[in-house]
Coordinates of C-alpha atoms in Angstrom, one line a residue:
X217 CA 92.7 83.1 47.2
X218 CA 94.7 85.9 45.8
X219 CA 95.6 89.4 47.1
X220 CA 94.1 91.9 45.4
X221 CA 96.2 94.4 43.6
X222 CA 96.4 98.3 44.8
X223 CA 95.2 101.0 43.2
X224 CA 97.4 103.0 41.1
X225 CA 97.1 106.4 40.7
X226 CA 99.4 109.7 39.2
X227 CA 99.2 113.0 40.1
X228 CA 101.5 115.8 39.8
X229 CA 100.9 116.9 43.9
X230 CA 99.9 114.6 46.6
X231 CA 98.4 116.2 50.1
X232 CA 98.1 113.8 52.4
X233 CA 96.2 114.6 55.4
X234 CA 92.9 117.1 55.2
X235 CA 93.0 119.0 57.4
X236 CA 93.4 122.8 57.7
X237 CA 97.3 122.7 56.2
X238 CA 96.1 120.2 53.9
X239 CA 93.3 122.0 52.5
X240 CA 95.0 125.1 51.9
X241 CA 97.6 123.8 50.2
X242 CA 95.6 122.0 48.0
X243 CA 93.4 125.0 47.2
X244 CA 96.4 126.7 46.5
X245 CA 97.9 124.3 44.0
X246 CA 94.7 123.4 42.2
X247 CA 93.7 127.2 41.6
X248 CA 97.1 127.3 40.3
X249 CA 96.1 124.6 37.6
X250 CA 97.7 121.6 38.8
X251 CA 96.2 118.1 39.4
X252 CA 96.0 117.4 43.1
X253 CA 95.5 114.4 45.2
X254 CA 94.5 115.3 48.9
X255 CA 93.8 112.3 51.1
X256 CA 91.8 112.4 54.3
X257 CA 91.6 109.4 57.2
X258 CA 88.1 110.4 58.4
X259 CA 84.6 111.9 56.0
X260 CA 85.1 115.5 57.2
X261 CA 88.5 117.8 55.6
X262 CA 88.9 120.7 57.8
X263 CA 91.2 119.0 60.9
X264 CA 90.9 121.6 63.5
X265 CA 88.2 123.0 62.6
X266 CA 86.0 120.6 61.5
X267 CA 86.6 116.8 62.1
X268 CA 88.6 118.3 66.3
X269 CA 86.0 120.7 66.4
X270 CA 88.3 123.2 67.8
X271 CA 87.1 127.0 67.1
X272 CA 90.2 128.9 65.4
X273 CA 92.5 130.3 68.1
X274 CA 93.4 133.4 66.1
X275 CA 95.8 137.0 67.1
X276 CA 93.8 140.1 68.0
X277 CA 94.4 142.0 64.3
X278 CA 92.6 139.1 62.1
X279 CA 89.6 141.4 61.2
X280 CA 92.2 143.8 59.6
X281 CA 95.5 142.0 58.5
X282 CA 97.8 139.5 59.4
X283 CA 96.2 136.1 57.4
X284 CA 96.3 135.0 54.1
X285 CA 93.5 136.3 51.6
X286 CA 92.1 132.5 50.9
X287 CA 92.2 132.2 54.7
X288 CA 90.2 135.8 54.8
X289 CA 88.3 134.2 52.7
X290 CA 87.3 130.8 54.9
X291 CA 86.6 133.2 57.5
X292 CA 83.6 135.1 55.7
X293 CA 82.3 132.4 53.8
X294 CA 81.7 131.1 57.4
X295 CA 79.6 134.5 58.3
X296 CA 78.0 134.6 55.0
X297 CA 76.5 131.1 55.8
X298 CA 75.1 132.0 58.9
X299 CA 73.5 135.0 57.7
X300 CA 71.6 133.2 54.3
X301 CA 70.6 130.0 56.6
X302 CA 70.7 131.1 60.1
X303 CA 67.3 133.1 61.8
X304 CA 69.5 135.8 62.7
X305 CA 67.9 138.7 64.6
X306 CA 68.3 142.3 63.0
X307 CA 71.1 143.3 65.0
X308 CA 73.2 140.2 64.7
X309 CA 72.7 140.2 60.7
X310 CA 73.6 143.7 59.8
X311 CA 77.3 142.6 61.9
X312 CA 80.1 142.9 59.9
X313 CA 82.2 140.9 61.7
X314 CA 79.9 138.8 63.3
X315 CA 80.5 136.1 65.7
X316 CA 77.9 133.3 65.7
X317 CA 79.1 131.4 68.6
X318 CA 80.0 134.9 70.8
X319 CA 82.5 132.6 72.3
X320 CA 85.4 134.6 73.8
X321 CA 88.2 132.3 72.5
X322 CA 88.2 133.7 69.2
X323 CA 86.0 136.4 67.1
X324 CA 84.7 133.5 64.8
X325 CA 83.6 130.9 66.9
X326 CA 80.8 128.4 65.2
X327 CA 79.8 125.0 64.5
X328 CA 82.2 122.6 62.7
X329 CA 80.0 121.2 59.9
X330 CA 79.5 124.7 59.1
X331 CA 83.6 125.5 58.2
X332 CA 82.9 122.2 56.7
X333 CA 80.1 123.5 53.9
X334 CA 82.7 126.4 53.3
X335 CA 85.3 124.2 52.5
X336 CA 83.9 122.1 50.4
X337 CA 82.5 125.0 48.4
X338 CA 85.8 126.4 48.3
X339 CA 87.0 123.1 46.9
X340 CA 83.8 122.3 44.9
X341 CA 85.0 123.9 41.2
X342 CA 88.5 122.1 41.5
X343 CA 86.8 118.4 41.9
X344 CA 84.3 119.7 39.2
X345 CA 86.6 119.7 36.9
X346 CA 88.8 117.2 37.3
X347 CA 92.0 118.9 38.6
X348 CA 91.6 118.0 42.4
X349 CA 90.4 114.1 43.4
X350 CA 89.8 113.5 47.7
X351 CA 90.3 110.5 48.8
X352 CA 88.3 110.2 52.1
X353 CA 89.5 107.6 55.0
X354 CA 92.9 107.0 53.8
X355 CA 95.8 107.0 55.5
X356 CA 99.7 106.9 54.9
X357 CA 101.3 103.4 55.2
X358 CA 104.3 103.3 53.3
X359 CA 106.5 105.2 51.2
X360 CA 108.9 104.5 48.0
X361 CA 112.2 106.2 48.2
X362 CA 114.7 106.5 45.8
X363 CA 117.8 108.6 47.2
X364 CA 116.4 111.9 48.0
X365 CA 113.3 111.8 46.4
X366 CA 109.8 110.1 47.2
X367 CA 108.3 108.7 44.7
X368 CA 104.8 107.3 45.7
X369 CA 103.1 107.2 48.6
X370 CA 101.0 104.1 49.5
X371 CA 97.7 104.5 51.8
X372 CA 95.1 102.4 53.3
X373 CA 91.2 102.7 52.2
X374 CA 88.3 101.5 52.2
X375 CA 88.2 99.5 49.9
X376 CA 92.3 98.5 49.8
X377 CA 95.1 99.7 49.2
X378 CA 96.2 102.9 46.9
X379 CA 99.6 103.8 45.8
X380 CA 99.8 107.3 44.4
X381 CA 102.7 108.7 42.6
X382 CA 103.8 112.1 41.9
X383 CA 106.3 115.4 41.3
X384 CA 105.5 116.4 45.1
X385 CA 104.0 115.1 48.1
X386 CA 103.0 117.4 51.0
X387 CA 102.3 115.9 54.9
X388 CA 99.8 118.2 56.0
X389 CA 98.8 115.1 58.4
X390 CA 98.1 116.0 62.3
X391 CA 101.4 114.0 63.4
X392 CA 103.7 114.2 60.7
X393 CA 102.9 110.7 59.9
X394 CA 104.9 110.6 56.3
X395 CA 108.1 111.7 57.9
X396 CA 109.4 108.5 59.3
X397 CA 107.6 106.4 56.3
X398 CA 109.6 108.3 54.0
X399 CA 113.2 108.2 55.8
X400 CA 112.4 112.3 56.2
X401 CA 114.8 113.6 59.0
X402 CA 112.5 114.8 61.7
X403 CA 112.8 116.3 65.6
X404 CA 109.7 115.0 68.1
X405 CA 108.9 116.1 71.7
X406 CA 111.3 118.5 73.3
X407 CA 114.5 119.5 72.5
X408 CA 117.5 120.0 74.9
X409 CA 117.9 123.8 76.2
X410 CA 121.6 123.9 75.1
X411 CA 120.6 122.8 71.4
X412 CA 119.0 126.2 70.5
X413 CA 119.8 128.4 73.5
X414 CA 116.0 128.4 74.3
X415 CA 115.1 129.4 78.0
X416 CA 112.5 127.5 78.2
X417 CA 113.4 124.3 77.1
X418 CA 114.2 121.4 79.6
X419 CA 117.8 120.5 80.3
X420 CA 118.0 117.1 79.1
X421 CA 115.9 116.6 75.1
X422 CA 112.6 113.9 75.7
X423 CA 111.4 113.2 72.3
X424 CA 108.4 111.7 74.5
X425 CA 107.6 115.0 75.7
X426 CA 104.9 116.2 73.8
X427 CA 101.8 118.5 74.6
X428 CA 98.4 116.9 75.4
X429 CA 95.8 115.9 73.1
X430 CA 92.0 116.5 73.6
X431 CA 88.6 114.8 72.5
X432 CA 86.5 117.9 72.2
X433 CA 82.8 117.5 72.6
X434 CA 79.7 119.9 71.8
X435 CA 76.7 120.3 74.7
X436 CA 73.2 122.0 75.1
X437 CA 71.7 122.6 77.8
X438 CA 68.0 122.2 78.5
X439 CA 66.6 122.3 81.7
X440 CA 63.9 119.9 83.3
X441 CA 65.4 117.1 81.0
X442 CA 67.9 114.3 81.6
X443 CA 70.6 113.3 79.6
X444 CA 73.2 111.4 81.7
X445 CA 75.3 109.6 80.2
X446 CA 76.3 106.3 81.5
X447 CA 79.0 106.3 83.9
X448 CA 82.7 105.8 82.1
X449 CA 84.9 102.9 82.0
X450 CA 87.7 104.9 84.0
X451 CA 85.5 107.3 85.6
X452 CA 86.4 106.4 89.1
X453 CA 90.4 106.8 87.7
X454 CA 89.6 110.3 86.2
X455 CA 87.4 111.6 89.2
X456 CA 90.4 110.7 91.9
X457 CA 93.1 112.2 89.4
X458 CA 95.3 114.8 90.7
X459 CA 98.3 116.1 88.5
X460 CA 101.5 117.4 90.9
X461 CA 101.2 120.4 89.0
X462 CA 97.1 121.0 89.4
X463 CA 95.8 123.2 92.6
X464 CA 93.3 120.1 93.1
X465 CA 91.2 117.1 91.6
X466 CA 91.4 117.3 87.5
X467 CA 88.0 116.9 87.3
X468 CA 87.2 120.5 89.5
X469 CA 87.1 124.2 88.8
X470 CA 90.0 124.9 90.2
X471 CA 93.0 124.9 88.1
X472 CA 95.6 126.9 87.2
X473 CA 95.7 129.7 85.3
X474 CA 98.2 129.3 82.0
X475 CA 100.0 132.7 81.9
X476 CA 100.4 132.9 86.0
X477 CA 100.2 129.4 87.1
X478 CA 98.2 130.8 90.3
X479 CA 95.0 128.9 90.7
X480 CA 91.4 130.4 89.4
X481 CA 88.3 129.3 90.2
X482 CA 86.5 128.5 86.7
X483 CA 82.8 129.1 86.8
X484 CA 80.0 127.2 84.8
X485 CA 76.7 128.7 84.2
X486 CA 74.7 127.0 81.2
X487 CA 73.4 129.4 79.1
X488 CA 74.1 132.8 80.8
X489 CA 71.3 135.9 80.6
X490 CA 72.8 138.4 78.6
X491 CA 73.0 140.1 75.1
X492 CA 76.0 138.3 73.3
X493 CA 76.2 141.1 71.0
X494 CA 78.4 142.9 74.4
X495 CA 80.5 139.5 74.2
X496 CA 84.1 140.7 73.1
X497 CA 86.6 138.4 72.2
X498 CA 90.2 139.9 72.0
X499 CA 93.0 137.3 73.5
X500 CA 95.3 139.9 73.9
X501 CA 93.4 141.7 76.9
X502 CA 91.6 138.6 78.4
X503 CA 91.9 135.1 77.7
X504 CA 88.4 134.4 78.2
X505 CA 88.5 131.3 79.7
X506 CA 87.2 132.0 83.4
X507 CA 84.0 131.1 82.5
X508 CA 83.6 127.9 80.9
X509 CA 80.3 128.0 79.3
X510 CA 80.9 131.0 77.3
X511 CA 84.8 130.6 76.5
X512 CA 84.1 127.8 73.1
X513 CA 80.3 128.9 73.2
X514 CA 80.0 128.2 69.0
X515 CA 76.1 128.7 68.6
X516 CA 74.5 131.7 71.3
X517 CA 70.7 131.7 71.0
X518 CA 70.5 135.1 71.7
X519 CA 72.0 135.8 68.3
X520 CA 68.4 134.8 66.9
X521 CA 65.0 135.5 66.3
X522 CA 63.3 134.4 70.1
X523 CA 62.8 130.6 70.2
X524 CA 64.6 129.7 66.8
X525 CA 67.2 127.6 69.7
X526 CA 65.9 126.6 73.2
X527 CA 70.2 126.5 74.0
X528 CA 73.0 127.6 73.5
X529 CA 75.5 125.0 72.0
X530 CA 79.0 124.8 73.7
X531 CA 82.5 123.2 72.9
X532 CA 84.1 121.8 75.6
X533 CA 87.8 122.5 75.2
X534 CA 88.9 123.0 78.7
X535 CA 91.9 122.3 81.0
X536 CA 89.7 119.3 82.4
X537 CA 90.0 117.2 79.2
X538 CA 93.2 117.9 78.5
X539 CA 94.8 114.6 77.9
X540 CA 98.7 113.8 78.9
X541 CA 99.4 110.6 80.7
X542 CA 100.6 109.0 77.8
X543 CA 102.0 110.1 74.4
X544 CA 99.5 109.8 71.3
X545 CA 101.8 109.5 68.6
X546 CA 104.8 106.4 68.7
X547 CA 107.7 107.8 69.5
X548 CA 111.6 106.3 70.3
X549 CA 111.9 102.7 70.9
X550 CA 108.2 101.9 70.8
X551 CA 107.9 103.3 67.3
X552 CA 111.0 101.3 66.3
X553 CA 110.3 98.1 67.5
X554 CA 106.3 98.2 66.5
X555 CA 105.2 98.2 70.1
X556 CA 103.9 102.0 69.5
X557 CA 100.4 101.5 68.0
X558 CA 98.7 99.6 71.0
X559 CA 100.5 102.5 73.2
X560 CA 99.0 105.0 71.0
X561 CA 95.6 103.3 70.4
X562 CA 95.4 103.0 74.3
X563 CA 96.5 106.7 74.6
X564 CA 93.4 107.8 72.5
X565 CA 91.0 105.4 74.5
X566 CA 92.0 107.3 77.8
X567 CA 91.6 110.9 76.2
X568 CA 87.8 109.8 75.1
X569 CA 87.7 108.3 78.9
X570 CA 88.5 111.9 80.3
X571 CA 85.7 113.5 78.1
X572 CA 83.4 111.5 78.6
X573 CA 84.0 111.6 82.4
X574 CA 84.1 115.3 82.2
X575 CA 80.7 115.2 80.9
X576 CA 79.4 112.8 83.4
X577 CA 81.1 114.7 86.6
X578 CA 79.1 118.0 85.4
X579 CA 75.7 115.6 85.0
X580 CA 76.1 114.0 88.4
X581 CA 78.0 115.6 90.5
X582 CA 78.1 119.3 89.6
X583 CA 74.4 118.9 89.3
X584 CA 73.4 119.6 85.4
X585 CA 71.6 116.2 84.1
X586 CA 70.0 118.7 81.6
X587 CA 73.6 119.0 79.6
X588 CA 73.1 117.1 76.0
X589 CA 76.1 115.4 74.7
X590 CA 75.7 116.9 70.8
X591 CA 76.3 113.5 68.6
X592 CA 74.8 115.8 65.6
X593 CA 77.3 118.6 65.5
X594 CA 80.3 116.4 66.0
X595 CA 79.1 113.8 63.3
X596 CA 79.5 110.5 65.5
X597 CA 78.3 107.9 67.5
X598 CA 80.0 108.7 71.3
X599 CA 79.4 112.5 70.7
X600 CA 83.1 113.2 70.5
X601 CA 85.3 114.8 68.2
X602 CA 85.7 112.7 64.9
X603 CA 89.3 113.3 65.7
X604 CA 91.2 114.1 68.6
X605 CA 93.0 117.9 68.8
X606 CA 96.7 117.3 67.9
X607 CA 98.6 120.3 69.1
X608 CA 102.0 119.1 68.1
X609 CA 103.6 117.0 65.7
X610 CA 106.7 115.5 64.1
X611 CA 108.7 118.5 63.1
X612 CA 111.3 118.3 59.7
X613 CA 114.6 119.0 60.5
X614 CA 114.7 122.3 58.1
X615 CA 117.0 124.5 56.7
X616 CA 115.6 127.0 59.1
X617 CA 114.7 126.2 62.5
X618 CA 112.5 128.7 64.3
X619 CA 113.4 128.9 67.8
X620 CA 112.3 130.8 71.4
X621 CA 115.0 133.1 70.3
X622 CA 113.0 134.7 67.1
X623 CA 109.6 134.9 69.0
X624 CA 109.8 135.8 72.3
X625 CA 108.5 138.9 73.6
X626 CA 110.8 138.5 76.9
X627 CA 113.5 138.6 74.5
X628 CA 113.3 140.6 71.7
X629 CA 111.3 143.6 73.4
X630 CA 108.1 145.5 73.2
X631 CA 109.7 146.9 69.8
X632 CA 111.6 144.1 68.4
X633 CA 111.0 141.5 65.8
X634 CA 112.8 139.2 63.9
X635 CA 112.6 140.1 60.3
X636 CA 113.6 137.0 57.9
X637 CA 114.4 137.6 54.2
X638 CA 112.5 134.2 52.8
X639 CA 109.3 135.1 55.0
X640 CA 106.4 134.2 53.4
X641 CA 103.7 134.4 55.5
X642 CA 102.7 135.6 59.1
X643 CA 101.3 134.5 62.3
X644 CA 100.8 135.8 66.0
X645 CA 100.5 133.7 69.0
X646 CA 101.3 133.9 72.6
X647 CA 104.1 130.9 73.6
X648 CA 101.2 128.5 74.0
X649 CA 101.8 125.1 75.4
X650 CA 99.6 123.1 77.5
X651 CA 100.6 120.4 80.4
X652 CA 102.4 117.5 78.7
X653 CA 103.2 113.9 78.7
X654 CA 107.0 114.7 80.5
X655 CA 105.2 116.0 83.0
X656 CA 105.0 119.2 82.8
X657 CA 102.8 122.1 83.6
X658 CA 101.6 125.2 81.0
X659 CA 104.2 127.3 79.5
X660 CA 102.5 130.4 77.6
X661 CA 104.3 133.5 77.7
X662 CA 104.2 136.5 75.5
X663 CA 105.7 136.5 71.8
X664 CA 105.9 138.9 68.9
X665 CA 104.1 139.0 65.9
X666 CA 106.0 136.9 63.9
X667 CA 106.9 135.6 60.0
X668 CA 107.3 132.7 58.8
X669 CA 110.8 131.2 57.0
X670 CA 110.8 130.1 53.4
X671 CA 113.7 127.8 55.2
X672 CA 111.1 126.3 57.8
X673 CA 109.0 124.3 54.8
X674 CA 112.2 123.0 53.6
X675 CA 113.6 119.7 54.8
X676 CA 117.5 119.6 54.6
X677 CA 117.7 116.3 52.6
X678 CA 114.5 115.5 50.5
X679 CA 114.0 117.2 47.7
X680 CA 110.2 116.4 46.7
X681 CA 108.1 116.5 50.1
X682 CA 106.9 119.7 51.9
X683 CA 105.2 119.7 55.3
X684 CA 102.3 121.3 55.2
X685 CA 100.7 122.1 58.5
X686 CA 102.1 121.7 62.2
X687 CA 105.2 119.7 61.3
X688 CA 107.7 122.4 59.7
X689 CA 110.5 123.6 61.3
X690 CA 109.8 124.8 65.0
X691 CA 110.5 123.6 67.5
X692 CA 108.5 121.9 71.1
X693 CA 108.5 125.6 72.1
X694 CA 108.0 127.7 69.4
X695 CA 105.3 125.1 68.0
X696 CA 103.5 126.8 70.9
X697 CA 102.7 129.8 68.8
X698 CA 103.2 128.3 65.3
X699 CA 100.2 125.4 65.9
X700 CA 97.5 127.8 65.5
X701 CA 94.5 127.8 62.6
X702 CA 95.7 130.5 60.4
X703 CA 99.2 129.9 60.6
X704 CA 98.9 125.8 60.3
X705 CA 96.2 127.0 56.8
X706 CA 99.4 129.8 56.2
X707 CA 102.0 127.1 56.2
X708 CA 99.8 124.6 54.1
X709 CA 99.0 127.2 51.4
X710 CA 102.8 128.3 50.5
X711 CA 103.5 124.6 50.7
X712 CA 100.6 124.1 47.3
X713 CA 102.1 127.4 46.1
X714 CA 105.5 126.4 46.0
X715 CA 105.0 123.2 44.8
X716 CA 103.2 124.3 42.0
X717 CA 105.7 127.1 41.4
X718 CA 108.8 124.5 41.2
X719 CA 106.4 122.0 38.4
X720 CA 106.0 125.4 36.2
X721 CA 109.4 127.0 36.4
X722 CA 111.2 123.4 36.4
X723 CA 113.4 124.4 39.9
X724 CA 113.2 123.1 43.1
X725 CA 112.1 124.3 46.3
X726 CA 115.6 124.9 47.6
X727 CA 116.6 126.6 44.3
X728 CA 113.6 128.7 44.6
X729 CA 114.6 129.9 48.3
X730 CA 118.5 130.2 47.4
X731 CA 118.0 131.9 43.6
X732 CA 114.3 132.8 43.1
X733 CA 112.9 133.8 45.9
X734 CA 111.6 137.8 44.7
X735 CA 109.8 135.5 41.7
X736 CA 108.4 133.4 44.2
X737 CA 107.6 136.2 46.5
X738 CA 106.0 137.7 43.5
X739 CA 103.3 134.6 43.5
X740 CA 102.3 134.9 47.0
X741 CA 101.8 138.8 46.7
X742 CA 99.3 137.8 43.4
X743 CA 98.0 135.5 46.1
X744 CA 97.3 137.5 49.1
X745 CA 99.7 135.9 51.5
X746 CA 100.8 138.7 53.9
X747 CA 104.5 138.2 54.3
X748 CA 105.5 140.9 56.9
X749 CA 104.2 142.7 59.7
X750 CA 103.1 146.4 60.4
X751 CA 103.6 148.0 63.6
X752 CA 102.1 146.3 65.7
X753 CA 103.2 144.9 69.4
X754 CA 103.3 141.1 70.9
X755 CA 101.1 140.2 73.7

């Protein structure tokens, strides 16, 4: 029996990983009329907020300025499908900026397979012609590397193996995954406080340290019914949990709250009375996560025409199933030694565990049987998130690092900001990190709005791969702010613009940063990416 031989395929750019990073970078290059590759390891591109099912955590000024114009553009393609397919009442459809979950986490809350429609549309005249190809359930396995350059990536399908070559290849994936294949110079898990001055950084570096992952879920509620699920695998583990850091049981309503660390009392009231037209979602004045129903609420019934929805549909992204026992990506002498994967792989088996026992606690013991675990708007068979919600990654060692010392509000002032001459996009974000797998408890503090470096998409070595998404260069801390949808989209989509910029001018990325940066600039002006700031204060 003989092996079969891979698939060989040429592009000019490869993206591999789909999700948010991933697609905006491809978007970018391809309307910039290059030949893409972008590469995907589940069916749905659109990471967080599609295939996690995370609704975009986004700053307080996004219905006026402060994200990219193809990013603007996600953003009301989402509302313009709602109002041509959705029975929105009067009131809701005459919204401009309309909110069809009238969760409080975000003013765009919705369904995932909806951001999913709009980015395929977005996407659709690309593959039409021939310029863009997607390569669904693939994944990274191997790299060739000649010196400083990477010269074809090899992934795993479904039906073998593919090796792609190519000019560029960007890792938009959720962990950085290409870094260590390709030799890339990368940081992971916490650096030490003395390395970058940063006040709150540990003492001692743990490149094990890395914040929590979570299986998100969708439910609806519907009373007189029972939909139990049947009791976890580690439910009696989960249900007796208690973290040294938590104010009781995991799986409780009391927990801490993230800015203060004092406990709250969360509340849960399946869907609430109420117009959610008064909702208001604005992170800056209130987190909005007191009450648990409507914090991730992504479809509100009350939006529509009476009895188009006999529930509201939730998204359970909560402090309960936060997951943090155990790191979800190989790191140190497990990823050297090939002892990471089962680590990993049992990692991810514990996060589901902790959904699903979330889900069965508020059945059985917090007294809802009526809650319906929503296998249709995630897309799979145990109702959970097609993929878990990374919040950090492999980082590149860059030219520029960004660090506590450029973001933080504490720091700089109400009025400062730190300005950098190579910015080329923007983002704003409290200091956002939940518990993690060294152990410790939240750390979100105020930041300034903030840009982001030219120098942070470019690796100090390689010369032909880009991160594209949650792995340029922050740090464990300043990821905390950096991790969020429209910056991850941000980062992605100067990552396909510079790409393609360095294939039509014949420089490289560092050239264009060190000799041709106002031309560069230039391009993302043309493009819409915002690259600096008005007046505007941190929170």
């Amino acid at each position: 029996m003989t092996s079969r031989h891979p698939t060989e395929l040429r592009t000019e750019i490869l993206v591999v990983g789909g999700g948010l990073g991933g697609v905006a970078a491809a978007l970018a290059a391809s309307r910039a009329g290059h030949r893409v590759v972008l590469t995907e390891e589940t069916d749905w591109l659109g990471g967080q907020l599609t295939a996690q099912a995370v609704p975009p955590d986004e700053h307080p000024w996004v219905e006026r300025f402060g994200v990219t114009a193809s990013y603007r553009e996600l953003r009301e393609g989402i509302r313009d499908y709602y109002r041509r397919h959705y029975p929105l009442r009067a009131e809701a459809l005459r919204l401009t900026e309309l909110n069809p979950g009238a969760g409080r986490v975000s003013k765009l809350c919705h369904e995932p397979r909806v951001a999913l429609a709009v980015i395929e549309s977005m996407l659709a005249p690309h593959r039409s012609s021939g310029r863009l190809t997607v390569l669904h359930h693939h994944r990274p396995v191997a790299a060739d590397v000649t010196g400083d350059r990477v010269d074809a990536v090899a992934l795993e399908g479904p039906d073998g193996r593919v090796v792609v070559s190519f000019d560029y290849v960007l890792d938009a994936t959720e962990n950085g995954d290409l870094l260590p294949l390709a030799g890339v110079e990368f940081a992971v898990g916490a650096e030490s406080r003395d390395e970058f001055d940063e006040p709150h950084a540990p003492e001692v570096a743990d490149p094990a340290n890395l914040q929590g992952i979570t299986y998100c879920f969708a439910l609806s509620h519907h009373e007189g019914e029972d939909h139990t699920i049947e009791r976890p695998e580690m439910y009696d583990f989960w249900r007796s949990y208690r973290p040294d850091f938590w104010p009781g049981p995991l799986l409780g309503l009391l927990a801490p709250d993230p800015r203060t660390l004092e406990p709250v009392e969360r509340t849960f009231r399946p869907n609430p009375e109420g117009d959610p037209l008064a909702v208001s979602a604005d992170q800056s004045a209130d987190a909005g996560d007191k009450e648990l129903w409507g914090f991730r609420r992504i479809l509100a019934r009350g939006l529509h025409r009476p009895g188009a929805f006999d529930s509201d549909i939730t998204l359970v992204n909560w402090p309960l199933n936060d997951y943090w026992l155990k790191p979800a990506l190989a790191v140190g002498d497990e990823a050297a030694d090939g002892t990471g994967n089962s680590a990993v792989e049992r990692a991810h088996f514990e996060a589901k565990q902790l959904s699903l026992s979330v889900l069965h606690w508020l059945q059985t013991e917090v007294g809802f049987p009526g809650l319906k675990l929503r296998h249709d708007v995630t897309g799979t068979a145990d109702g959970l998130a097609k993929s878990a919600y990374v919040r950090e990654s492999r980082r590149i060692k860059a030219v520029t690092t960004v660090t506590e010392r450029d973001v933080s509000l504490d720091l700089l002032g109400p009025h400062g900001r730190k300005s950098h001459p190579d910015s080329v996009g923007v983002g704003g974000y409290r200091i956002d990190l939940h518990p993690s797998t060294g152990g410790d408890t939240y750390i979100d503090v105020a930041s300034t709005p903030f840009e982001i470096p030219l120098g942070a998409l470019l690796p100090r070595r390689v010369e032909n791969l880009l991160p594209a998404g949650k792995n340029i260069g922050t740090t464990h801390i300043t990821n905390g702010c950096y991790r969020l949808h429209p910056v991850e989209w941000n980062a992605g989509e100067v990552a396909g613009h510079l790409a393609a910029h360095a294939l039509r001018t014949g420089t490289t990325p560092r050239a264009v940063r060190e000799d041709h940066y106002d031309d560069f600039a230039r391009v993302l002006d043309r493009a819409g990416v915002q690259r600096h700031w008005p007046d505007v204060r941190g929170y």
